[in-house]
Amino acid sequence: MSGATPPIPRAIAIRAVDWHLALLSGELDEPALQRWLCEHGDHRRAWEHIQATNQRLGSMLSPAAQAALLTPAGEQRRQAVKALSLLLFAAGAGSLGYQQLPWREALADMRTAAGERRRLTLPGGVQLAINSASAVNLQHNNETLDICLLAGEILLDSMGATQPALRVQSEQGLVSSHHASRFSVRSCGDQTRVDVLAGSVQVQPDALSQPPIVLEAGQALNFDRQRASAPGTANELDSAWVDNMLIAASTPLGSFLDTLSRHRKGFLGYDPQIAGLSVSGTYPLDDTDRILASLQRTLPVRLQTLSRYWVRVLPA
């Protein structure tokens, strides 16, 4: 009995995607493609696989993703090509479920890198703030603005909007508002966190058949696909990132550093012994090195630094 077909090397997969995009854009050099196909059997396998799965691509890629793939050579296009090659060739040639694929973040309509935050005005005057290391897809019709939160955190403000109906879909369920409101939604691994700062929202975990949970201004909760926690108190200080600030009020240092790590490239860790120290203050997020240095001056801690991208906070 013959063995399993070996996977297509990633470099060949990426090159095959490039050939396919040249075909779609009308820039294909047919003789050059034929020479490439004849160079190695894996080249032809990769090309035939793309042609066989081509019909699925249109429904799986957002308009922004398709635009990125067909732009002239550049960093955005290189990232999109690599992500698409992962989609087509990883884990048994596309056998992964759509909701589990990491390429969704790379090809999102809007995304931010670590340390980057964005503010936008959406149709109807809705204000959208996107936190560091986040990704969203957007869809708008005459009645509702739909946002798919793929990673990270967003804050929506429809208090002055002409179309306040909003729906945010996370991995765990749906958060919706049909009236003027201001609220944040954060992806926390296998849970979603919702904080309502004004107005009200409804929370519906995907696998929960009960009526939606109503959250009023000042309330917050976490939920997964099966259940939601009891409503607690929303903390408006947690949304200071919208103004590029990190505010602590007797916050445990471990929690403070966990939040700071989302705004910083690389690794930021800490010794559990210092996690309970209390932190208070207002810190500009534009310089996380400065924040860490200030902690070292005001608390009994020291920084273990292997590089700019690897820092650990230890007892002094």
PDB file of C-alpha atoms in Angstrom, residues 14-250:
ATOM      1  CA  ILE A  14       3.420  30.618  -2.225  1.00  0.00           C
ATOM      2  CA  ARG A  15       4.845  30.636  -5.759  1.00  0.00           C
ATOM      3  CA  ALA A  16       1.783  28.780  -7.062  1.00  0.00           C
ATOM      4  CA  VAL A  17      -0.485  31.396  -5.469  1.00  0.00           C
ATOM      5  CA  ASP A  18       1.558  34.110  -7.213  1.00  0.00           C
ATOM      6  CA  TRP A  19       1.016  32.378 -10.575  1.00  0.00           C
ATOM      7  CA  HIS A  20      -2.706  32.090  -9.853  1.00  0.00           C
ATOM      8  CA  LEU A  21      -3.004  35.790  -9.023  1.00  0.00           C
ATOM      9  CA  ALA A  22      -1.155  36.680 -12.217  1.00  0.00           C
ATOM     10  CA  LEU A  23      -3.784  34.656 -14.075  1.00  0.00           C
ATOM     11  CA  LEU A  24      -6.646  36.468 -12.309  1.00  0.00           C
ATOM     12  CA  SER A  25      -5.154  39.897 -13.007  1.00  0.00           C
ATOM     13  CA  GLY A  26      -4.509  39.162 -16.693  1.00  0.00           C
ATOM     14  CA  GLU A  27      -0.717  39.416 -16.284  1.00  0.00           C
ATOM     15  CA  LEU A  28       0.153  35.727 -16.623  1.00  0.00           C
ATOM     16  CA  ASP A  29       3.266  34.866 -18.630  1.00  0.00           C
ATOM     17  CA  GLU A  30       2.038  31.516 -19.993  1.00  0.00           C
ATOM     18  CA  PRO A  31       5.415  30.246 -21.328  1.00  0.00           C
ATOM     19  CA  ALA A  32       7.079  31.085 -17.982  1.00  0.00           C
ATOM     20  CA  LEU A  33       4.329  29.237 -16.110  1.00  0.00           C
ATOM     21  CA  GLN A  34       4.765  26.173 -18.315  1.00  0.00           C
ATOM     22  CA  ARG A  35       8.516  26.160 -17.703  1.00  0.00           C
ATOM     23  CA  TRP A  36       7.906  26.352 -13.947  1.00  0.00           C
ATOM     24  CA  LEU A  37       5.384  23.504 -14.076  1.00  0.00           C
ATOM     25  CA  CYS A  38       7.889  21.272 -15.841  1.00  0.00           C
ATOM     26  CA  GLU A  39      10.686  21.932 -13.334  1.00  0.00           C
ATOM     27  CA  HIS A  40       9.285  19.662 -10.595  1.00  0.00           C
ATOM     28  CA  GLY A  41       6.291  17.443  -9.929  1.00  0.00           C
ATOM     29  CA  ASP A  42       5.410  19.447  -6.805  1.00  0.00           C
ATOM     30  CA  HIS A  43       4.991  22.558  -8.970  1.00  0.00           C
ATOM     31  CA  ARG A  44       2.305  20.877 -11.051  1.00  0.00           C
ATOM     32  CA  ARG A  45       0.666  19.385  -7.937  1.00  0.00           C
ATOM     33  CA  ALA A  46       0.449  22.836  -6.352  1.00  0.00           C
ATOM     34  CA  TRP A  47      -0.963  24.412  -9.519  1.00  0.00           C
ATOM     35  CA  GLU A  48      -3.568  21.679 -10.021  1.00  0.00           C
ATOM     36  CA  HIS A  49      -4.622  21.943  -6.383  1.00  0.00           C
ATOM     37  CA  ILE A  50      -5.224  25.685  -6.693  1.00  0.00           C
ATOM     38  CA  GLN A  51      -7.289  25.211  -9.845  1.00  0.00           C
ATOM     39  CA  ALA A  52      -9.368  22.522  -8.123  1.00  0.00           C
ATOM     40  CA  THR A  53     -10.150  24.776  -5.145  1.00  0.00           C
ATOM     41  CA  ASN A  54     -10.514  28.035  -7.075  1.00  0.00           C
ATOM     42  CA  GLN A  55     -14.314  28.076  -6.898  1.00  0.00           C
ATOM     43  CA  ARG A  56     -14.203  28.290  -3.097  1.00  0.00           C
ATOM     44  CA  LEU A  57     -11.994  31.359  -2.959  1.00  0.00           C
ATOM     45  CA  GLY A  58     -14.553  33.956  -3.956  1.00  0.00           C
ATOM     46  CA  SER A  59     -16.901  33.120  -1.092  1.00  0.00           C
ATOM     47  CA  MET A  60     -14.116  32.782   1.507  1.00  0.00           C
ATOM     48  CA  LEU A  61     -12.205  36.036   0.969  1.00  0.00           C
ATOM     49  CA  SER A  62     -13.480  39.465   1.964  1.00  0.00           C
ATOM     50  CA  PRO A  63     -13.342  42.293  -0.633  1.00  0.00           C
ATOM     51  CA  ALA A  64     -10.429  43.801   1.283  1.00  0.00           C
ATOM     52  CA  ALA A  65      -8.566  40.502   1.147  1.00  0.00           C
ATOM     53  CA  GLN A  66      -9.094  40.176  -2.604  1.00  0.00           C
ATOM     54  CA  ALA A  67      -7.919  43.766  -3.109  1.00  0.00           C
ATOM     55  CA  ALA A  68      -4.761  43.095  -1.075  1.00  0.00           C
ATOM     56  CA  LEU A  69      -3.987  39.998  -3.141  1.00  0.00           C
ATOM     57  CA  LEU A  70      -4.287  41.826  -6.444  1.00  0.00           C
ATOM     58  CA  THR A  71      -2.328  44.958  -5.516  1.00  0.00           C
ATOM     59  CA  PRO A  72       1.166  45.480  -6.974  1.00  0.00           C
ATOM     60  CA  ALA A  73       4.075  43.908  -5.133  1.00  0.00           C
ATOM     61  CA  GLY A  74       4.446  45.231  -1.608  1.00  0.00           C
ATOM     62  CA  GLU A  75       4.346  44.185   2.044  1.00  0.00           C
ATOM     63  CA  GLN A  76       0.534  44.030   2.178  1.00  0.00           C
ATOM     64  CA  ARG A  77       0.415  41.762  -0.872  1.00  0.00           C
ATOM     65  CA  ARG A  78       3.248  39.549   0.418  1.00  0.00           C
ATOM     66  CA  GLN A  79       1.397  39.007   3.697  1.00  0.00           C
ATOM     67  CA  ALA A  80      -1.830  38.225   1.844  1.00  0.00           C
ATOM     68  CA  VAL A  81      -0.125  35.724  -0.480  1.00  0.00           C
ATOM     69  CA  LYS A  82       1.501  33.916   2.456  1.00  0.00           C
ATOM     70  CA  ALA A  83      -1.816  33.778   4.310  1.00  0.00           C
ATOM     71  CA  LEU A  84      -3.663  32.463   1.260  1.00  0.00           C
ATOM     72  CA  SER A  85      -1.028  29.768   0.710  1.00  0.00           C
ATOM     73  CA  LEU A  86      -1.606  28.665   4.312  1.00  0.00           C
ATOM     74  CA  LEU A  87      -5.339  28.481   3.663  1.00  0.00           C
ATOM     75  CA  LEU A  88      -4.917  26.393   0.517  1.00  0.00           C
ATOM     76  CA  PHE A  89      -2.145  24.023   1.502  1.00  0.00           C
ATOM     77  CA  ALA A  90      -1.865  23.674   5.303  1.00  0.00           C
ATOM     78  CA  ALA A  91      -3.305  20.782   7.325  1.00  0.00           C
ATOM     79  CA  GLY A  92      -4.346  18.474   4.548  1.00  0.00           C
ATOM     80  CA  ALA A  93      -4.850  20.977   1.747  1.00  0.00           C
ATOM     81  CA  GLY A  94      -7.616  23.142   3.098  1.00  0.00           C
ATOM     82  CA  SER A  95      -9.284  20.677   5.458  1.00  0.00           C
ATOM     83  CA  LEU A  96      -9.298  23.156   8.357  1.00  0.00           C
ATOM     84  CA  GLY A  97     -12.581  24.785   9.276  1.00  0.00           C
ATOM     85  CA  TYR A  98     -12.942  28.435   8.292  1.00  0.00           C
ATOM     86  CA  GLN A  99     -13.465  29.615  11.866  1.00  0.00           C
ATOM     87  CA  GLN A 100     -10.154  28.042  12.986  1.00  0.00           C
ATOM     88  CA  LEU A 101      -7.870  29.494  10.323  1.00  0.00           C
ATOM     89  CA  PRO A 102      -5.282  32.086  11.455  1.00  0.00           C
ATOM     90  CA  TRP A 103      -5.274  33.703   8.007  1.00  0.00           C
ATOM     91  CA  ARG A 104      -8.574  35.429   8.836  1.00  0.00           C
ATOM     92  CA  GLU A 105      -6.701  37.995  10.934  1.00  0.00           C
ATOM     93  CA  ALA A 106      -4.103  38.583   8.219  1.00  0.00           C
ATOM     94  CA  LEU A 107      -6.793  39.224   5.597  1.00  0.00           C
ATOM     95  CA  ALA A 108      -9.279  41.130   7.779  1.00  0.00           C
ATOM     96  CA  ASP A 109     -10.946  44.286   6.463  1.00  0.00           C
ATOM     97  CA  MET A 110      -9.242  46.235   9.257  1.00  0.00           C
ATOM     98  CA  ARG A 111      -6.442  45.135  11.543  1.00  0.00           C
ATOM     99  CA  THR A 112      -3.878  46.708  13.854  1.00  0.00           C
ATOM    100  CA  ALA A 113      -0.392  45.594  14.807  1.00  0.00           C
ATOM    101  CA  ALA A 114       0.863  45.390  18.381  1.00  0.00           C
ATOM    102  CA  GLY A 115       1.101  48.944  19.688  1.00  0.00           C
ATOM    103  CA  GLU A 116      -1.161  50.345  16.938  1.00  0.00           C
ATOM    104  CA  ARG A 117      -4.635  51.776  17.606  1.00  0.00           C
ATOM    105  CA  ARG A 118      -7.119  53.218  15.117  1.00  0.00           C
ATOM    106  CA  ARG A 119     -10.270  55.358  15.256  1.00  0.00           C
ATOM    107  CA  LEU A 120     -12.729  55.494  12.354  1.00  0.00           C
ATOM    108  CA  THR A 121     -16.143  56.907  11.514  1.00  0.00           C
ATOM    109  CA  LEU A 122     -18.432  54.244  10.037  1.00  0.00           C
ATOM    110  CA  PRO A 123     -21.660  54.675   8.005  1.00  0.00           C
ATOM    111  CA  GLY A 124     -24.330  56.568   9.925  1.00  0.00           C
ATOM    112  CA  GLY A 125     -21.748  58.319  12.083  1.00  0.00           C
ATOM    113  CA  VAL A 126     -20.891  55.316  14.291  1.00  0.00           C
ATOM    114  CA  GLN A 127     -17.482  55.747  15.912  1.00  0.00           C
ATOM    115  CA  LEU A 128     -15.256  52.663  15.911  1.00  0.00           C
ATOM    116  CA  ALA A 129     -12.029  52.417  17.905  1.00  0.00           C
ATOM    117  CA  ILE A 130      -9.773  49.390  17.273  1.00  0.00           C
ATOM    118  CA  ASN A 131      -7.334  48.403  19.984  1.00  0.00           C
ATOM    119  CA  SER A 132      -3.795  47.079  19.564  1.00  0.00           C
ATOM    120  CA  ALA A 133      -3.333  43.683  17.871  1.00  0.00           C
ATOM    121  CA  SER A 134      -6.954  43.472  16.716  1.00  0.00           C
ATOM    122  CA  ALA A 135      -8.772  42.468  13.539  1.00  0.00           C
ATOM    123  CA  VAL A 136     -12.344  43.018  12.318  1.00  0.00           C
ATOM    124  CA  ASN A 137     -14.488  42.495   9.247  1.00  0.00           C
ATOM    125  CA  LEU A 138     -17.280  44.959   8.438  1.00  0.00           C
ATOM    126  CA  GLN A 139     -20.584  44.666   6.593  1.00  0.00           C
ATOM    127  CA  HIS A 140     -23.196  47.407   6.263  1.00  0.00           C
ATOM    128  CA  ASN A 141     -26.756  47.451   4.975  1.00  0.00           C
ATOM    129  CA  ASN A 142     -29.612  49.926   5.284  1.00  0.00           C
ATOM    130  CA  GLU A 143     -30.646  48.648   8.702  1.00  0.00           C
ATOM    131  CA  THR A 144     -27.639  47.278  10.556  1.00  0.00           C
ATOM    132  CA  LEU A 145     -23.886  47.643  10.835  1.00  0.00           C
ATOM    133  CA  ASP A 146     -22.357  44.173  11.308  1.00  0.00           C
ATOM    134  CA  ILE A 147     -18.876  43.744  12.730  1.00  0.00           C
ATOM    135  CA  CYS A 148     -17.060  40.431  13.046  1.00  0.00           C
ATOM    136  CA  LEU A 149     -14.442  40.608  15.793  1.00  0.00           C
ATOM    137  CA  LEU A 150     -11.671  38.222  14.747  1.00  0.00           C
ATOM    138  CA  ALA A 151      -9.121  39.166  17.382  1.00  0.00           C
ATOM    139  CA  GLY A 152      -8.424  41.795  20.019  1.00  0.00           C
ATOM    140  CA  GLU A 153     -10.789  44.527  21.177  1.00  0.00           C
ATOM    141  CA  ILE A 154     -13.040  47.261  19.792  1.00  0.00           C
ATOM    142  CA  LEU A 155     -15.116  50.097  21.231  1.00  0.00           C
ATOM    143  CA  LEU A 156     -18.269  51.281  19.455  1.00  0.00           C
ATOM    144  CA  ASP A 157     -20.041  54.593  20.052  1.00  0.00           C
ATOM    145  CA  SER A 158     -23.396  55.253  18.365  1.00  0.00           C
ATOM    146  CA  MET A 159     -24.562  57.962  20.778  1.00  0.00           C
ATOM    147  CA  GLY A 160     -24.575  60.622  18.062  1.00  0.00           C
ATOM    148  CA  ALA A 161     -25.164  58.319  15.091  1.00  0.00           C
ATOM    149  CA  THR A 162     -28.107  58.377  12.708  1.00  0.00           C
ATOM    150  CA  GLN A 163     -28.027  54.580  12.487  1.00  0.00           C
ATOM    151  CA  PRO A 164     -27.405  53.166  15.959  1.00  0.00           C
ATOM    152  CA  ALA A 165     -28.260  49.505  15.183  1.00  0.00           C
ATOM    153  CA  LEU A 166     -25.061  47.489  15.696  1.00  0.00           C
ATOM    154  CA  ARG A 167     -24.173  43.806  15.811  1.00  0.00           C
ATOM    155  CA  VAL A 168     -20.806  42.406  16.861  1.00  0.00           C
ATOM    156  CA  GLN A 169     -20.149  38.717  16.208  1.00  0.00           C
ATOM    157  CA  SER A 170     -17.339  37.117  18.196  1.00  0.00           C
ATOM    158  CA  GLU A 171     -16.147  33.515  18.295  1.00  0.00           C
ATOM    159  CA  GLN A 172     -18.522  32.874  21.208  1.00  0.00           C
ATOM    160  CA  GLY A 173     -21.692  34.729  20.257  1.00  0.00           C
ATOM    161  CA  LEU A 174     -23.481  37.930  19.284  1.00  0.00           C
ATOM    162  CA  VAL A 175     -23.533  41.349  20.961  1.00  0.00           C
ATOM    163  CA  SER A 176     -26.201  43.674  19.561  1.00  0.00           C
ATOM    164  CA  SER A 177     -27.547  47.149  20.227  1.00  0.00           C
ATOM    165  CA  HIS A 178     -30.620  48.702  18.625  1.00  0.00           C
ATOM    166  CA  HIS A 179     -30.408  52.074  20.361  1.00  0.00           C
ATOM    167  CA  ALA A 180     -27.739  54.690  20.963  1.00  0.00           C
ATOM    168  CA  SER A 181     -24.985  53.070  23.023  1.00  0.00           C
ATOM    169  CA  ARG A 182     -21.290  53.000  23.841  1.00  0.00           C
ATOM    170  CA  PHE A 183     -19.704  49.633  24.578  1.00  0.00           C
ATOM    171  CA  SER A 184     -16.541  47.596  24.159  1.00  0.00           C
ATOM    172  CA  VAL A 185     -16.116  43.971  23.088  1.00  0.00           C
ATOM    173  CA  ARG A 186     -12.885  42.066  23.716  1.00  0.00           C
ATOM    174  CA  SER A 187     -11.832  38.601  22.589  1.00  0.00           C
ATOM    175  CA  CYS A 188     -10.272  36.762  25.562  1.00  0.00           C
ATOM    176  CA  GLY A 189      -9.288  33.399  24.111  1.00  0.00           C
ATOM    177  CA  ASP A 190     -12.238  31.088  24.722  1.00  0.00           C
ATOM    178  CA  GLN A 191     -14.384  33.924  26.131  1.00  0.00           C
ATOM    179  CA  THR A 192     -15.692  37.325  25.069  1.00  0.00           C
ATOM    180  CA  ARG A 193     -15.814  40.331  27.400  1.00  0.00           C
ATOM    181  CA  VAL A 194     -18.474  43.062  27.051  1.00  0.00           C
ATOM    182  CA  ASP A 195     -18.453  46.397  28.928  1.00  0.00           C
ATOM    183  CA  VAL A 196     -21.411  48.781  28.470  1.00  0.00           C
ATOM    184  CA  LEU A 197     -20.536  52.422  29.110  1.00  0.00           C
ATOM    185  CA  ALA A 198     -23.783  54.011  27.874  1.00  0.00           C
ATOM    186  CA  GLY A 199     -27.135  52.757  26.598  1.00  0.00           C
ATOM    187  CA  SER A 200     -27.753  49.002  26.603  1.00  0.00           C
ATOM    188  CA  VAL A 201     -26.824  45.884  24.620  1.00  0.00           C
ATOM    189  CA  GLN A 202     -28.030  42.319  24.246  1.00  0.00           C
ATOM    190  CA  VAL A 203     -25.689  39.336  24.567  1.00  0.00           C
ATOM    191  CA  GLN A 204     -26.508  35.981  22.971  1.00  0.00           C
ATOM    192  CA  PRO A 205     -24.008  33.097  23.356  1.00  0.00           C
ATOM    193  CA  ASP A 206     -24.084  30.964  20.195  1.00  0.00           C
ATOM    194  CA  ALA A 207     -25.125  27.680  21.833  1.00  0.00           C
ATOM    195  CA  LEU A 208     -27.488  29.135  24.444  1.00  0.00           C
ATOM    196  CA  SER A 209     -31.168  28.749  23.519  1.00  0.00           C
ATOM    197  CA  GLN A 210     -32.445  31.138  26.203  1.00  0.00           C
ATOM    198  CA  PRO A 211     -33.423  34.751  25.391  1.00  0.00           C
ATOM    199  CA  PRO A 212     -30.578  37.279  25.047  1.00  0.00           C
ATOM    200  CA  ILE A 213     -29.095  38.792  28.196  1.00  0.00           C
ATOM    201  CA  VAL A 214     -29.665  42.540  28.500  1.00  0.00           C
ATOM    202  CA  LEU A 215     -26.772  44.625  29.826  1.00  0.00           C
ATOM    203  CA  GLU A 216     -27.409  48.205  30.914  1.00  0.00           C
ATOM    204  CA  ALA A 217     -24.952  51.091  31.186  1.00  0.00           C
ATOM    205  CA  GLY A 218     -22.346  50.396  33.842  1.00  0.00           C
ATOM    206  CA  GLN A 219     -22.592  46.615  33.519  1.00  0.00           C
ATOM    207  CA  ALA A 220     -20.185  44.040  32.109  1.00  0.00           C
ATOM    208  CA  LEU A 221     -19.900  40.279  31.693  1.00  0.00           C
ATOM    209  CA  ASN A 222     -17.870  37.478  30.146  1.00  0.00           C
ATOM    210  CA  PHE A 223     -19.436  34.758  28.013  1.00  0.00           C
ATOM    211  CA  ASP A 224     -18.510  31.676  26.048  1.00  0.00           C
ATOM    212  CA  ARG A 225     -20.587  29.684  23.565  1.00  0.00           C
ATOM    213  CA  GLN A 226     -22.567  27.898  26.298  1.00  0.00           C
ATOM    214  CA  ARG A 227     -23.134  30.418  29.089  1.00  0.00           C
ATOM    215  CA  ALA A 228     -22.567  33.934  30.409  1.00  0.00           C
ATOM    216  CA  SER A 229     -21.325  35.117  33.786  1.00  0.00           C
ATOM    217  CA  ALA A 230     -23.529  37.159  36.102  1.00  0.00           C
ATOM    218  CA  PRO A 231     -23.381  40.856  35.177  1.00  0.00           C
ATOM    219  CA  GLY A 232     -20.694  42.768  37.040  1.00  0.00           C
ATOM    220  CA  THR A 233     -19.531  46.379  37.034  1.00  0.00           C
ATOM    221  CA  ALA A 234     -18.019  47.897  33.904  1.00  0.00           C
ATOM    222  CA  ASN A 235     -14.713  49.707  34.387  1.00  0.00           C
ATOM    223  CA  GLU A 236     -14.466  52.751  32.138  1.00  0.00           C
ATOM    224  CA  LEU A 237     -10.764  53.043  32.932  1.00  0.00           C
ATOM    225  CA  ASP A 238     -10.240  49.879  30.884  1.00  0.00           C
ATOM    226  CA  SER A 239     -11.260  51.863  27.789  1.00  0.00           C
ATOM    227  CA  ALA A 240      -8.594  54.547  28.234  1.00  0.00           C
ATOM    228  CA  TRP A 241      -6.691  52.898  25.363  1.00  0.00           C
ATOM    229  CA  VAL A 242      -9.057  54.788  23.055  1.00  0.00           C
ATOM    230  CA  ASP A 243      -7.127  57.925  24.047  1.00  0.00           C
ATOM    231  CA  ASN A 244      -3.764  56.106  23.921  1.00  0.00           C
ATOM    232  CA  MET A 245      -3.619  55.896  27.710  1.00  0.00           C
ATOM    233  CA  LEU A 246      -3.343  53.099  30.271  1.00  0.00           C
ATOM    234  CA  ILE A 247      -4.879  54.040  33.625  1.00  0.00           C
ATOM    235  CA  ALA A 248      -4.380  52.051  36.807  1.00  0.00           C
ATOM    236  CA  ALA A 249      -6.173  52.605  40.120  1.00  0.00           C
ATOM    237  CA  SER A 250      -4.768  50.228  42.773  1.00  0.00           C
TER     238      SER A 250
END
